[in-house]
Coordinates of C-alpha atoms in Angstrom, one line a residue:
M1 CA 97.5 82.2 103.9
C2 CA 93.8 81.4 104.3
G3 CA 90.8 81.9 106.2
I4 CA 89.6 79.7 109.4
T5 CA 86.3 79.6 111.2
G6 CA 84.3 77.0 113.4
W7 CA 82.0 76.3 116.2
V8 CA 82.5 74.3 119.5
S9 CA 79.4 73.6 121.4
F10 CA 78.8 71.2 124.2
H11 CA 75.2 71.5 124.0
Q12 CA 74.7 71.1 120.2
D13 CA 75.9 68.5 117.5
P14 CA 77.2 70.5 114.6
T15 CA 77.0 67.4 112.4
R16 CA 73.3 67.9 112.2
Q17 CA 73.7 71.8 111.2
A18 CA 76.5 71.5 108.5
A19 CA 75.0 74.3 106.6
V20 CA 75.9 76.7 109.4
V21 CA 79.7 76.0 109.3
E22 CA 79.5 75.9 105.6
A23 CA 77.9 79.5 105.6
M24 CA 80.6 80.8 108.0
T25 CA 83.4 79.4 106.0
A26 CA 81.7 80.9 102.7
T27 CA 82.1 84.5 104.1
L28 CA 85.8 84.1 104.0
A29 CA 85.9 83.0 100.1
R30 CA 88.0 86.3 99.2
R31 CA 90.7 85.2 101.6
G32 CA 91.0 81.8 100.2
P33 CA 89.9 81.5 96.6
D34 CA 91.8 78.2 95.9
G35 CA 89.8 75.7 97.9
A36 CA 87.1 75.2 100.7
G37 CA 86.8 72.5 103.3
C38 CA 84.8 71.5 106.2
W39 CA 85.3 69.0 109.0
L40 CA 82.4 68.1 111.4
G41 CA 82.4 66.1 114.6
P42 CA 79.8 65.6 117.4
H43 CA 80.7 68.9 119.2
A44 CA 82.9 70.7 117.0
A45 CA 82.9 71.9 113.2
L46 CA 85.8 73.7 111.4
G47 CA 86.0 75.5 108.3
H48 CA 88.7 76.5 106.0
R49 CA 89.2 78.6 102.8
R50 CA 92.7 78.0 101.1
L51 CA 94.9 80.6 99.3
S52 CA 97.6 77.8 98.2
V53 CA 101.1 78.9 98.7
I54 CA 103.2 75.9 99.8
D55 CA 102.4 72.2 98.7
L56 CA 99.6 73.1 96.3
A57 CA 98.4 69.6 95.9
G58 CA 98.8 68.4 99.5
G59 CA 98.1 71.1 101.9
A60 CA 94.2 70.8 101.8
Q61 CA 92.2 71.9 105.2
P62 CA 90.9 71.3 107.8
M63 CA 93.6 68.8 108.2
A64 CA 93.2 65.4 110.6
D65 CA 96.2 63.7 111.6
R66 CA 94.7 60.5 110.2
P67 CA 91.6 59.9 108.0
Q68 CA 89.6 57.7 110.4
Q69 CA 89.0 58.6 114.1
P70 CA 91.7 61.5 114.2
A71 CA 93.3 62.6 117.4
A72 CA 93.3 66.1 116.3
V73 CA 92.0 68.4 113.5
L74 CA 93.6 71.7 112.3
S75 CA 92.4 74.9 110.4
Y76 CA 95.3 77.1 109.9
S77 CA 96.1 80.3 108.3
G78 CA 99.4 81.8 107.7
E79 CA 103.1 80.7 107.4
V80 CA 105.5 79.0 109.7
Y81 CA 108.9 79.7 108.3
N82 CA 110.8 77.1 110.5
H83 CA 108.7 74.4 109.4
H84 CA 111.8 72.4 108.1
R85 CA 113.5 72.2 111.1
L86 CA 110.5 71.4 113.1
R87 CA 109.6 68.8 110.8
A88 CA 113.2 67.2 110.9
E89 CA 113.0 67.1 114.6
L90 CA 109.4 65.5 114.5
R91 CA 110.7 62.8 112.2
R92 CA 113.3 62.1 114.7
A93 CA 110.6 61.7 117.2
G94 CA 108.7 59.1 115.0
H95 CA 106.3 61.0 113.2
E96 CA 105.5 60.2 109.5
F97 CA 104.4 63.1 107.2
R98 CA 102.1 63.0 104.3
T99 CA 102.6 66.4 102.7
R100 CA 105.0 69.0 102.3
S101 CA 103.1 71.8 103.9
D102 CA 103.9 73.9 106.9
T103 CA 100.3 73.0 108.1
E104 CA 101.0 69.5 108.6
T105 CA 104.2 70.4 110.6
V106 CA 101.9 72.5 113.0
L107 CA 99.6 69.7 113.6
R108 CA 102.2 67.0 114.3
G109 CA 104.0 69.3 116.5
Y110 CA 100.7 69.7 118.5
L111 CA 100.6 66.0 118.8
E112 CA 104.2 65.9 120.0
W113 CA 104.4 69.1 122.2
G114 CA 100.7 70.0 123.0
D115 CA 100.3 73.6 123.7
S116 CA 103.9 74.4 124.0
V117 CA 104.3 74.0 120.1
V118 CA 103.6 77.7 120.1
D119 CA 107.0 78.6 121.8
R120 CA 108.8 76.7 118.8
L121 CA 106.9 78.6 115.9
E122 CA 108.7 81.3 114.0
G123 CA 106.0 83.0 111.5
M124 CA 102.5 84.6 111.2
Y125 CA 99.5 82.6 112.1
A126 CA 96.3 82.2 113.5
F127 CA 94.8 78.5 113.9
A128 CA 92.5 76.3 115.7
I129 CA 93.0 72.7 117.0
W130 CA 90.2 70.6 118.1
D131 CA 91.6 67.7 120.1
T132 CA 89.0 64.9 119.8
R133 CA 90.8 63.0 122.7
R134 CA 90.1 65.5 125.2
E135 CA 87.2 67.2 123.5
R136 CA 89.1 70.5 123.8
L137 CA 89.6 73.5 121.6
L138 CA 92.9 75.6 121.2
L139 CA 92.9 78.8 119.4
V140 CA 96.4 80.6 118.8
R141 CA 97.6 83.7 117.3
D142 CA 101.0 84.9 116.5
R143 CA 103.2 87.0 118.9
L144 CA 102.7 90.2 116.9
G145 CA 99.3 89.8 115.8
V146 CA 100.1 89.8 112.1
K147 CA 97.3 87.2 111.4
P148 CA 93.5 88.1 113.0
L149 CA 91.6 86.0 114.9
Y150 CA 87.9 86.5 116.6
W151 CA 85.8 84.9 118.7
A152 CA 82.2 85.0 120.6
E153 CA 80.3 83.0 123.0
V154 CA 77.3 80.8 121.7
D155 CA 75.1 78.1 123.7
G156 CA 77.5 75.7 125.3
G157 CA 80.6 76.9 123.5
L158 CA 81.9 79.5 121.0
V159 CA 82.4 80.3 117.5
F160 CA 85.6 81.9 115.9
G161 CA 87.0 83.1 112.6
S162 CA 89.4 85.2 110.9
E163 CA 87.1 88.0 110.5
P164 CA 83.8 89.0 112.4
K165 CA 81.7 88.4 109.3
A166 CA 82.3 84.7 109.7
L167 CA 80.7 84.7 113.3
F168 CA 77.6 86.9 111.8
A169 CA 77.0 83.6 109.7
H170 CA 76.1 81.9 112.8
P171 CA 72.4 82.0 113.9
E172 CA 73.2 82.9 117.5
I173 CA 75.7 85.9 116.6
T174 CA 74.1 89.3 115.4
P175 CA 76.1 92.2 114.0
R176 CA 75.2 94.6 116.9
V177 CA 77.0 97.8 118.2
D178 CA 76.6 99.6 121.5
A179 CA 78.1 102.5 122.9
D180 CA 81.5 100.5 124.3
G181 CA 81.9 99.4 120.4
L182 CA 81.7 102.9 119.1
R183 CA 84.1 104.1 122.0
E184 CA 86.6 101.4 120.9
A185 CA 86.2 102.6 117.1
F186 CA 86.0 106.3 117.4
G187 CA 88.9 106.4 120.4
L188 CA 91.5 105.4 117.9
V189 CA 93.6 103.7 120.9
F190 CA 93.7 100.4 118.9
G191 CA 93.3 98.1 121.9
T192 CA 92.7 94.2 121.5
G193 CA 90.1 92.2 123.3
P194 CA 86.9 94.2 123.0
T195 CA 86.0 95.1 119.3
L196 CA 83.5 97.3 117.6
W197 CA 81.1 94.4 117.6
A198 CA 79.1 93.8 120.8
G199 CA 80.1 90.3 122.2
V200 CA 82.9 89.7 119.7
R201 CA 86.3 89.6 121.1
E202 CA 89.9 89.6 119.2
L203 CA 92.2 87.0 120.4
P204 CA 95.2 89.3 121.5
P205 CA 98.6 88.8 119.8
G206 CA 100.9 86.1 121.5
A207 CA 97.9 84.5 123.1
L208 CA 96.1 81.2 123.1
L209 CA 92.4 80.3 124.4
T210 CA 91.6 76.9 125.1
L211 CA 87.9 75.6 126.0
D212 CA 86.8 72.3 127.1
R213 CA 84.0 71.0 129.3
T214 CA 85.4 72.8 132.3
G215 CA 85.5 76.1 130.9
R216 CA 87.6 78.6 128.9
R217 CA 90.9 79.8 129.6
E218 CA 93.1 82.5 127.8
Q219 CA 96.8 83.2 128.4
Q220 CA 99.5 85.0 126.9
Y221 CA 102.4 82.9 125.6
W222 CA 104.5 85.8 124.5
Q223 CA 104.9 89.7 125.4
L224 CA 107.6 92.4 125.2
T225 CA 110.0 92.4 128.1
A226 CA 112.7 94.8 129.1
R227 CA 116.2 93.3 129.0
P228 CA 119.6 94.6 129.7
H229 CA 121.5 95.6 126.6
T230 CA 125.2 94.8 126.6
D231 CA 126.4 95.2 123.2
D232 CA 128.3 98.2 122.0
R233 CA 127.3 100.3 119.0
D234 CA 129.2 98.3 116.3
D235 CA 128.1 95.0 117.8
T236 CA 124.4 96.3 117.9
V237 CA 124.5 97.4 114.4
E238 CA 126.0 93.9 113.5
R239 CA 123.4 92.3 115.5
V240 CA 120.6 94.1 113.7
R241 CA 121.9 93.6 110.1
S242 CA 122.2 89.7 110.9
L243 CA 118.6 89.4 112.4
V244 CA 117.1 91.6 109.2
N245 CA 119.1 89.4 107.0
R246 CA 118.1 86.1 108.4
T247 CA 114.4 86.9 108.8
A248 CA 114.0 88.3 105.1
R249 CA 115.6 85.3 103.6
A250 CA 113.7 82.8 105.7
Q251 CA 110.5 84.4 104.2
L252 CA 110.9 83.5 100.6
E253 CA 109.7 80.0 100.6
A254 CA 106.7 79.8 98.4
D255 CA 105.6 77.4 95.3
V256 CA 103.8 80.4 93.8
P257 CA 105.3 83.6 92.4
L258 CA 106.6 86.1 95.1
C259 CA 107.2 89.8 94.7
S260 CA 108.2 93.0 96.8
L261 CA 106.4 96.1 97.6
L262 CA 109.0 98.7 97.0
S263 CA 108.0 102.3 98.2
G264 CA 111.4 104.0 97.8
G265 CA 111.8 104.1 101.5
I266 CA 114.7 102.4 103.4
D267 CA 112.6 99.7 105.0
S268 CA 111.0 98.1 101.8
T269 CA 114.5 98.8 99.9
V270 CA 116.3 96.7 102.5
L271 CA 113.9 93.8 102.3
T272 CA 113.9 93.9 98.5
A273 CA 117.6 93.9 98.0
L274 CA 117.9 90.9 100.3
A275 CA 115.1 88.9 98.7
A276 CA 116.5 89.8 95.3
D277 CA 119.9 88.7 96.6
E278 CA 118.5 85.4 97.6
L279 CA 116.6 84.8 94.4
R280 CA 119.8 85.2 92.4
L281 CA 121.6 82.7 94.7
A282 CA 118.6 80.2 94.4
E283 CA 117.9 80.7 90.6
G284 CA 120.9 82.3 89.1
P285 CA 122.4 85.6 88.4
G286 CA 119.8 86.5 85.8
A287 CA 116.9 86.0 88.1
R288 CA 115.0 89.2 88.8
L289 CA 112.5 89.8 91.4
R290 CA 109.3 91.7 90.8
S291 CA 108.6 94.7 92.7
Y292 CA 105.7 97.4 92.8
A293 CA 105.0 101.0 94.1
V294 CA 101.8 102.9 93.9
D295 CA 101.4 106.3 92.3
Y296 CA 99.0 108.7 91.5
S297 CA 98.1 110.3 88.1
D298 CA 98.4 113.9 89.4
Q299 CA 101.3 113.2 92.2
A300 CA 104.5 114.4 89.8
E301 CA 102.7 117.8 89.3
R302 CA 100.4 118.4 92.4
F303 CA 102.4 116.8 95.3
T304 CA 102.0 118.7 98.3
Q305 CA 104.0 118.2 101.6
D306 CA 102.0 117.8 104.6
E307 CA 102.4 116.5 108.1
L308 CA 102.9 113.1 107.2
R309 CA 104.6 113.3 103.6
T310 CA 107.8 115.1 102.9
G311 CA 108.6 113.7 99.3
H312 CA 107.1 111.9 96.1
D313 CA 107.8 108.1 96.4
A314 CA 108.0 107.1 92.9
P315 CA 111.0 108.4 91.8
F316 CA 113.0 106.9 94.9
A317 CA 111.0 103.6 94.3
A318 CA 112.3 103.5 90.5
E319 CA 115.8 104.3 91.6
A320 CA 115.9 101.7 94.3
G321 CA 114.6 99.1 91.7
A322 CA 117.2 99.9 89.3
H323 CA 119.8 100.0 92.1
I324 CA 118.8 96.5 93.1
G325 CA 118.1 95.1 89.7
T326 CA 114.3 94.2 89.9
D327 CA 111.5 94.0 87.6
H328 CA 109.9 97.2 88.8
A329 CA 106.4 98.4 87.9
T330 CA 104.5 101.5 89.2
V331 CA 100.8 101.2 89.6
V332 CA 99.3 104.6 88.7
L333 CA 95.6 105.4 90.0
D334 CA 93.2 108.2 89.1
P335 CA 90.7 110.0 91.1
R336 CA 88.0 108.3 89.2
S337 CA 89.1 104.8 90.4
L338 CA 89.5 106.1 94.1
L339 CA 86.1 107.5 94.1
D340 CA 84.3 104.4 92.5
P341 CA 81.7 103.5 94.9
A342 CA 82.5 99.7 94.1
H343 CA 85.8 99.8 95.2
R344 CA 84.9 101.7 98.5
R345 CA 82.2 99.5 99.4
A346 CA 84.7 96.4 98.9
V347 CA 87.1 97.9 101.1
V348 CA 84.4 98.8 103.8
E349 CA 83.2 95.2 103.5
C350 CA 86.6 93.6 104.0
R351 CA 87.3 95.9 106.8
D352 CA 84.1 95.2 108.7
S353 CA 84.6 98.7 110.3
P354 CA 83.6 102.2 109.3
I355 CA 87.1 103.4 110.4
G356 CA 89.8 103.5 108.1
V357 CA 92.2 105.9 106.2
G358 CA 90.1 106.8 102.9
D359 CA 91.9 107.0 99.8
M360 CA 94.9 105.4 101.0
D361 CA 92.6 102.3 102.0
T362 CA 91.3 102.3 98.4
S363 CA 94.5 102.8 96.8
L364 CA 96.1 99.9 98.9
F365 CA 93.4 97.6 98.0
L366 CA 93.5 98.4 94.2
L367 CA 97.2 98.0 94.4
F368 CA 96.9 94.6 95.8
G369 CA 94.4 93.6 93.1
R370 CA 97.1 94.5 90.3
I371 CA 99.9 92.8 92.2
R372 CA 97.6 89.6 92.5
E373 CA 97.6 89.4 88.5
H374 CA 101.1 88.3 88.6
S375 CA 102.2 87.4 92.3
T376 CA 100.5 85.7 95.2
V377 CA 102.9 86.6 98.0
A378 CA 104.5 89.9 98.5
L379 CA 107.0 91.2 101.3
S380 CA 106.3 94.5 103.1
G381 CA 108.4 96.6 105.2
E382 CA 105.7 96.9 107.9
A383 CA 106.9 97.4 111.4
A384 CA 110.3 99.0 110.9
D385 CA 109.1 102.6 111.9
E386 CA 107.8 101.0 115.2
I387 CA 111.1 99.0 115.8
F388 CA 113.4 101.3 114.7
A389 CA 112.0 104.8 116.0
G390 CA 110.9 106.0 112.3
Y391 CA 108.2 108.2 113.3
P392 CA 108.4 111.9 114.3
W393 CA 106.7 111.4 117.5
F394 CA 109.9 109.6 118.8
H395 CA 111.8 112.7 118.2
T396 CA 109.7 115.9 118.3
P397 CA 109.9 117.2 121.8
A398 CA 106.3 118.2 121.8
A399 CA 105.2 114.8 121.0
V400 CA 107.6 113.2 123.5
R401 CA 106.3 115.2 126.4
A402 CA 102.4 114.8 125.6
R403 CA 100.3 112.6 127.8
T404 CA 98.5 110.8 125.1
F405 CA 98.7 108.4 122.5
P406 CA 101.2 110.1 120.2
W407 CA 99.3 109.4 116.9
L408 CA 96.5 111.4 118.3
L409 CA 98.6 114.5 117.7
V410 CA 99.4 114.1 113.9
T411 CA 96.2 115.5 112.6
G412 CA 94.4 116.4 115.8
D413 CA 90.9 117.5 115.6
E414 CA 90.9 118.0 111.9
A415 CA 90.6 114.2 110.9
A416 CA 88.5 113.3 114.2
V417 CA 84.6 112.5 113.1
P418 CA 82.6 115.1 114.9
L419 CA 80.0 113.1 116.9
E420 CA 76.5 114.0 117.5
P421 CA 76.4 115.8 120.8
G422 CA 74.2 113.6 122.6
L423 CA 76.3 110.7 121.6
A424 CA 79.6 112.6 122.2
A425 CA 78.3 113.0 125.8
T426 CA 77.5 109.4 126.1
L427 CA 80.8 108.1 124.6
R428 CA 83.2 110.7 126.6
I429 CA 85.8 109.8 124.3
P430 CA 88.5 112.2 125.9
E431 CA 87.8 110.3 129.4
F432 CA 87.9 107.1 127.7
R433 CA 91.3 107.9 125.9
A434 CA 92.9 109.2 129.1
D435 CA 91.9 106.1 131.0
T436 CA 93.2 103.7 128.4
Y437 CA 96.3 105.7 128.0
R438 CA 96.9 105.2 131.8
D439 CA 96.4 101.3 131.5
A440 CA 98.7 101.2 128.4
L441 CA 101.7 102.8 130.2
A442 CA 101.0 100.6 133.3
A443 CA 101.6 97.7 130.9
V444 CA 105.0 98.9 129.8
P445 CA 108.2 96.9 131.4
H446 CA 110.9 98.7 132.6
L447 CA 114.4 98.3 133.8
P448 CA 115.4 99.4 137.0
D449 CA 117.2 102.9 137.3
E450 CA 116.4 104.0 133.8
S451 CA 116.9 107.6 132.8
P452 CA 113.9 109.9 132.2
T453 CA 114.6 109.7 128.5
E454 CA 115.2 105.9 128.4
H455 CA 111.8 105.5 130.2
R456 CA 109.8 107.6 128.1
Q457 CA 111.2 106.3 124.8
R458 CA 110.4 102.8 126.0
E459 CA 106.8 103.9 126.7
L460 CA 106.5 105.4 123.2
Q461 CA 108.1 102.2 121.5
H462 CA 105.7 99.8 123.7
L463 CA 102.9 102.0 122.7
A464 CA 103.7 101.8 118.9
L465 CA 104.2 98.1 118.9
T466 CA 101.3 97.0 120.7
R467 CA 98.7 99.5 119.6
W468 CA 99.6 101.5 116.7
L469 CA 101.2 98.4 114.6
R470 CA 98.2 96.3 115.5
Q471 CA 95.9 98.7 113.2
L472 CA 98.6 98.7 110.5
L473 CA 98.7 94.8 110.5
H474 CA 95.0 94.7 110.4
R475 CA 94.9 97.0 107.5
K476 CA 97.5 95.2 105.6
D477 CA 95.9 91.9 106.2
R478 CA 92.3 92.6 105.1
L479 CA 93.2 94.7 102.1
S480 CA 95.4 92.1 100.9
M481 CA 93.4 89.0 101.7
A482 CA 90.4 90.5 100.0
Q483 CA 92.5 90.3 97.0
G484 CA 93.7 86.9 97.5
L485 CA 97.3 88.1 98.2
E486 CA 99.4 87.0 100.9
V487 CA 101.6 89.7 102.4
R488 CA 104.7 88.7 104.6
V489 CA 106.2 91.2 107.2
P490 CA 109.7 90.2 108.1
F491 CA 110.4 93.0 110.4
C492 CA 107.6 91.5 112.7
D493 CA 110.0 88.6 113.6
H494 CA 109.7 88.5 117.4
R495 CA 113.5 88.0 117.9
L496 CA 114.2 91.1 116.0
V497 CA 111.5 93.0 117.7
E498 CA 112.7 91.9 121.2
Y499 CA 116.3 92.9 120.4
A500 CA 115.4 96.3 119.0
F501 CA 113.1 96.9 122.1
G502 CA 115.7 96.3 124.4
T503 CA 118.2 98.5 122.7
P504 CA 118.9 101.6 124.5
W505 CA 117.5 105.1 123.0
A506 CA 121.1 106.3 122.6
L507 CA 122.0 103.6 120.0
K508 CA 118.6 103.7 118.3
S509 CA 119.2 107.5 117.6
F510 CA 123.2 107.6 117.6
D511 CA 123.3 109.6 114.4
G512 CA 120.8 112.4 115.7
R513 CA 117.6 111.0 113.5
E514 CA 115.1 108.4 112.9
K515 CA 116.0 104.6 112.1
S516 CA 119.7 105.2 113.0
L517 CA 120.4 101.5 113.5
L518 CA 118.5 100.2 110.3
R519 CA 120.2 102.9 108.1
A520 CA 123.8 101.8 109.5
A521 CA 122.7 98.2 109.3
A522 CA 121.6 98.9 105.5
T523 CA 124.8 100.3 104.2
G524 CA 125.5 98.8 100.9
L525 CA 121.8 97.5 100.2
A526 CA 120.1 100.8 99.3
P527 CA 121.1 104.0 97.2
D528 CA 122.2 106.9 99.1
S529 CA 119.4 108.9 98.2
V530 CA 117.2 106.3 99.8
L531 CA 119.2 105.4 102.7
H532 CA 119.1 109.0 104.0
R533 CA 115.7 110.1 102.9
P534 CA 113.5 111.3 105.7
K535 CA 110.5 109.2 106.8
N536 CA 107.7 109.4 104.3
H537 CA 104.3 107.9 105.0
Y538 CA 102.1 106.2 102.5
P539 CA 101.2 108.3 99.6
A540 CA 97.7 109.9 99.2
T541 CA 96.2 111.8 96.2
H542 CA 96.3 115.6 95.8
H543 CA 93.9 116.2 92.7
P544 CA 91.1 118.7 93.5
A545 CA 88.7 116.4 91.4
Y546 CA 89.3 113.7 94.2
N547 CA 88.6 116.3 96.7
S548 CA 85.4 117.6 95.3
G549 CA 84.0 114.3 94.6
L550 CA 84.4 113.3 98.1
Q551 CA 82.7 116.3 99.2
A552 CA 79.8 115.2 97.0
M553 CA 79.9 111.5 98.3
A554 CA 80.0 112.9 102.0
R555 CA 77.0 115.2 101.5
D556 CA 75.1 112.1 100.1
A557 CA 76.4 110.0 103.2
L558 CA 74.9 112.5 105.7
D559 CA 71.4 111.9 104.3
A560 CA 71.7 108.2 104.0
H561 CA 70.0 105.4 106.0
H562 CA 67.0 107.6 107.3
G563 CA 69.2 109.9 109.3
Q564 CA 71.3 107.1 111.0
V565 CA 74.4 108.7 109.8
R566 CA 73.1 112.1 111.5
G567 CA 72.5 110.1 114.7
I568 CA 76.2 109.4 114.9
V569 CA 77.8 112.5 113.1
D570 CA 77.4 116.0 114.0
A571 CA 76.2 117.3 110.5
N572 CA 76.8 120.9 111.3
A573 CA 80.3 120.4 112.3
V574 CA 81.0 118.6 109.1
K575 CA 79.4 121.3 106.9
A576 CA 82.4 123.7 107.2
T577 CA 84.6 120.9 105.5
L578 CA 81.9 120.1 103.0
D579 CA 82.0 124.0 101.8
T580 CA 85.8 124.5 102.1
P581 CA 87.1 125.0 98.2
P582 CA 88.4 121.5 97.1
E583 CA 92.0 122.8 96.5
Q584 CA 92.0 124.2 100.1
L585 CA 91.2 120.9 102.0
T586 CA 93.9 119.8 104.2
W587 CA 94.6 116.0 104.5
G588 CA 93.2 116.1 107.8
H589 CA 90.0 117.6 106.7
R590 CA 89.7 115.2 103.9
L591 CA 90.2 112.4 106.2
R592 CA 87.2 113.5 108.3
L593 CA 84.8 113.4 105.2
E594 CA 86.4 109.9 104.2
R595 CA 85.1 108.6 107.6
V596 CA 81.7 110.2 107.0
V597 CA 81.4 108.3 103.7
D598 CA 82.8 104.9 105.3
L599 CA 80.3 105.2 108.1
A600 CA 77.4 105.5 105.5
L601 CA 79.1 102.5 103.2
W602 CA 79.3 100.3 106.6
L603 CA 75.7 100.9 107.8
D604 CA 74.6 99.9 104.2
H605 CA 76.3 96.9 103.9
H606 CA 76.6 95.3 107.6
R607 CA 73.2 96.6 108.9
P608 CA 74.4 96.5 112.2
Q609 CA 71.7 96.7 115.3
L610 CA 72.7 100.2 116.9
T611 CA 71.7 99.9 120.7
L612 CA 73.1 103.3 122.0

């Protein structure tokens, strides 16, 4: 896992401006603490920061197919899990390899198959290939969007990078935010393409972009489709079991220590059990996988059920670790560490955005930092809720009937940042959400003669997989890579996603609750208490000291930056939340304050030009 960046211009010669691509590359140092490199050509420059995971000695980048007069040069981030099979196929076609890395497999795969190499890759990745023969750039992003990739136009070409901050290091790109960008940010519709930053675009998941002297073209090489499902219940459960087993075991290759995130839910427990079993098969019966959970110093005494959390995670995680036989550790955080301004600034800096989930972002960032002391790769259960209908909104009649994005119903107006009235009139967030929702439903594929229930559930799952999941993957990528930790997400295997998306609702919910198929497929892998536990979201602290500290930070934030915050936020509407007794703050009210604080930190760090 790494950070990539680059600059292509048919009007300029990057070899005369090496300092530009070097500066772009340096912004991604936290993503790649183990090495840095740049390649310069007459019309292209590629940069790379490396987090060494496979072939520690041989995988340096940018990578050229040969030292002199290369045909193609690659800057690559991610993991291709089927690279051994592809390498064998390429060897039979006459290719010779200098390294063991999956990076070289991708490069030589391009030389053999051209752009269609993307159809053969299984994994998470974002990469750029400069074809010197054709003077042509290829940008590629994985099917589910696990790895990020941004780009923007410059004179005679474009710049790209794993994060927007890499683009801002180019002299032609200014961190500027207009009304459209704020609409994307505060609308919480989680689209792909336009971003918070004016002129900066995100390459969609499952897409590729090419640039040559004839122009720029973007196309989808993968997207969800509706397919008839012919398997009965038993066959469906067995197929799910086989797919989950295959993808979990395929994602364990690493030349560095690997661990698992174990929350005590069914998703992470299944992956941890399969990974631990594979480790014992490879290294012997005494081998033990490390596993990690997060907890708060007040959680055992102060846990309070809310709309997202049904129970205290840590005991379930410990039970699951004991059942599987892992070396389990719980990272315990206190209010002081969560409120530490340095930690909060680091989180906002790595997000490049004022929109997050407050203490849950800070705690995840700190958890990843602790994990990185012992491991470089971690497995995570992200995407199982989207694939197997784990969220309440799939099952609650009011949410199913609602004509809006279902996640907007979870906390309602409590968590929304109240905008300054003039800005609110300009942005017209409700209309933007309604228009975007209508467009999102129009993109959902359907089968003929679907029942109304089937039709609606396919819509909800498509929204979850193409929008809600994307912001979760962004969060996981930014916060983990900021600590130099690679997080793999086996449930994002595209074959598993395709199969689950095509499975009828009656099978997805055959036992009358969430994750019916995964629960059935996981029999024997998890303790019964975990197997039948209700869905529980990522934990949050309940300590009044945190709430009061947050209120103080929010008061300071409102007065920061010569009134800029008050130019965006309706301070009068926030005041009631600031005056609420700390012990009475709801999670939604608290999230509102978190976003006010993060807005001030974002303005302070990024210094954006606001053109509203």
